[in-house]
XYZ file of C-alpha atoms in Angstrom:
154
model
C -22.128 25.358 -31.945
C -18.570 25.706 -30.581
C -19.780 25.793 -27.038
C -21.600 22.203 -27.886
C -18.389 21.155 -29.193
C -16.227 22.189 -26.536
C -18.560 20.575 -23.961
C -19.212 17.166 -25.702
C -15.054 16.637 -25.934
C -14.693 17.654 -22.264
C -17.709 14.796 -21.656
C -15.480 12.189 -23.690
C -12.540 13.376 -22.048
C -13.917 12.519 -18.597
C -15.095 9.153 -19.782
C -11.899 8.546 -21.064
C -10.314 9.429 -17.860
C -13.114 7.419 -15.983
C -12.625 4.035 -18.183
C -8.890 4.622 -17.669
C -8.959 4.607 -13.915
C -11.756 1.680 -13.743
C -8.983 -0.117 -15.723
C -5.889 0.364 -13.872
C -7.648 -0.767 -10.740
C -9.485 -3.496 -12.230
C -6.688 -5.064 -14.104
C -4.092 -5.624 -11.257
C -1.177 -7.478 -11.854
C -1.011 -10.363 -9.251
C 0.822 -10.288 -6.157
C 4.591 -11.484 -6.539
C 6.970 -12.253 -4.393
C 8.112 -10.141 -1.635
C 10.055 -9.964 1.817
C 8.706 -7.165 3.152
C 5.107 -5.811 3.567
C 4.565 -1.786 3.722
C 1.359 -0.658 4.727
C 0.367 3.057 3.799
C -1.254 5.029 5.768
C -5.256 6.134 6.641
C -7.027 7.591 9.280
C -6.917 6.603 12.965
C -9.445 7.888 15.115
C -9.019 10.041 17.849
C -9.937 7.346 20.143
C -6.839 5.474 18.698
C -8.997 2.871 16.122
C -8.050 2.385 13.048
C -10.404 3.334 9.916
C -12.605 1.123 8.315
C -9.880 2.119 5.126
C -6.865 1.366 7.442
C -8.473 -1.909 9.185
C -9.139 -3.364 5.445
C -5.406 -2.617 4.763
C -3.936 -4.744 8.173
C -6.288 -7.612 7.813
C -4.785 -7.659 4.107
C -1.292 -7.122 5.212
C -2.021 -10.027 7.737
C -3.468 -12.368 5.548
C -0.730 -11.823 3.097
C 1.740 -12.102 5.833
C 0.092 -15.364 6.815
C 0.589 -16.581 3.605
C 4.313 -16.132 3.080
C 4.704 -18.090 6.429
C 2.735 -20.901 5.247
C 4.902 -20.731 1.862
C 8.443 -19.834 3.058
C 8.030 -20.634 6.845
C 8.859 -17.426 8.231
C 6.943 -13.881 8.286
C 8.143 -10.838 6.047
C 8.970 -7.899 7.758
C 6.579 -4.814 8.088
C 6.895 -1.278 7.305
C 4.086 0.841 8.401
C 3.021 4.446 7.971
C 1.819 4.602 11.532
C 2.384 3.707 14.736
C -0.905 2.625 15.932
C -0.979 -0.443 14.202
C 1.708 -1.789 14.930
C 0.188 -3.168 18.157
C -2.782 -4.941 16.000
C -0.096 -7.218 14.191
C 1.710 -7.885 17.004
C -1.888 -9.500 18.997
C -1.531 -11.795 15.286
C 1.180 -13.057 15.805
C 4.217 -10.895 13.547
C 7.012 -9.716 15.867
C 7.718 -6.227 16.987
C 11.249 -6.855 15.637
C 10.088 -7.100 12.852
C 8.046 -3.969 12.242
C 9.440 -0.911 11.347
C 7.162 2.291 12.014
C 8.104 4.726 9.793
C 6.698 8.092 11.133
C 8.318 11.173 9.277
C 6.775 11.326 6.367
C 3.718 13.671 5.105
C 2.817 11.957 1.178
C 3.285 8.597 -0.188
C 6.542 9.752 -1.990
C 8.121 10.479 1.258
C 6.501 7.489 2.532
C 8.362 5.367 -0.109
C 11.457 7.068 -0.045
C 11.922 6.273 3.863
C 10.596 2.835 3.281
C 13.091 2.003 0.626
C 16.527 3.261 2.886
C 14.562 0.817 5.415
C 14.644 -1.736 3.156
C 17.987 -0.977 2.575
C 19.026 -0.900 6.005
C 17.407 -4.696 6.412
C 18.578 -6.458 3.518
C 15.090 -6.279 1.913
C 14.484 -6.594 -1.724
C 10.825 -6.621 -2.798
C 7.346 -5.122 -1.243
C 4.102 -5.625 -1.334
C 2.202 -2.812 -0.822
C -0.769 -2.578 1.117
C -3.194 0.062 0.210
C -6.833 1.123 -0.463
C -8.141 -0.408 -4.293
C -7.770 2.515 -6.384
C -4.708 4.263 -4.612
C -2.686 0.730 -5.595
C -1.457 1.817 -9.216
C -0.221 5.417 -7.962
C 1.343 3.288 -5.362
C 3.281 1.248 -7.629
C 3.899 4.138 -9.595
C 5.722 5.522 -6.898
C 7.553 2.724 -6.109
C 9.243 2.433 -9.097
C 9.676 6.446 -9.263
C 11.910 5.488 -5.709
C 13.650 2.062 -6.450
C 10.755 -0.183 -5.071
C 10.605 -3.275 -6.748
C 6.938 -4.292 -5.642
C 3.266 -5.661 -6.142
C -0.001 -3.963 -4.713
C -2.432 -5.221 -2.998
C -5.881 -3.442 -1.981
């Protein structure tokens, strides 16, 4: 009878966790404003293409980029995780001055941490963060853990 117990509260436990998640990511807050853009990370190939995960987060970064213009005339500065993609936004149009390839770090946190003293370094006050769907709440989490005022996008 205990063993029943013990595995019908670990069930609603998991649900719990399950409905939690399917919330956070589901429930979004919507982009705000922002003059920088910081990409995370994702696989590049070893034939130097970008993941399907990592080519969903440019063309958002891009579109999002394209946007500001179009509302504040200019485009917001880019942080990435990688090198690689760097040259992809460049072909659209955002100037290599204005990416910033951060390359040191090995997590998120570190990825954050570098991005805000880059931020820093440029004057830059808000992010958006560009990310897969369900990593964008740890993401913001994160941000705020560093001094990242931001929004997520995914």
């Amino acid at each position: 009878m205990v063993l029943a117990a013990l595995v019908l509260l670990g069930a609603v436990c998991a649900a719990g966790l399950i409905g939690f998640v399917y919330y956070k990511e589901t429930h979004l807050p919507p982009v705000g404003e922002f003059d920088t853009i910081i990409v995370l990370g994702a696989q590049v190939k070893a034939d130097g293409t970008p993941s399907v995960a990592l080519e969903r987060r440019l063309t958002a970064a891009l579109e999002e980029a394209y946007r500001n213009q179009l509302l504040k005339g200019k485009f917001p500065g880019c942080v990435l995780r990688l090198t690689m993609p760097a040259d992809r936004l460049i072909a659209h149009g955002v100037a290599a001055a204005d990416i910033e390839a951060e390359t040191d770090s090995f997590n998120t946190r570190q990825n954050l941490g570098y991005a805000q003293s880059i931020m820093d370094d440029r004057g830059l006050t808000a992010a958006l963060i560009v990310t897969s769907d369900y990593h964008v709440p740890r993401a913001l989490a994160l941000c705020e853990q560093v001094g990242i005022i931001a929004s997520g996008k995914g």
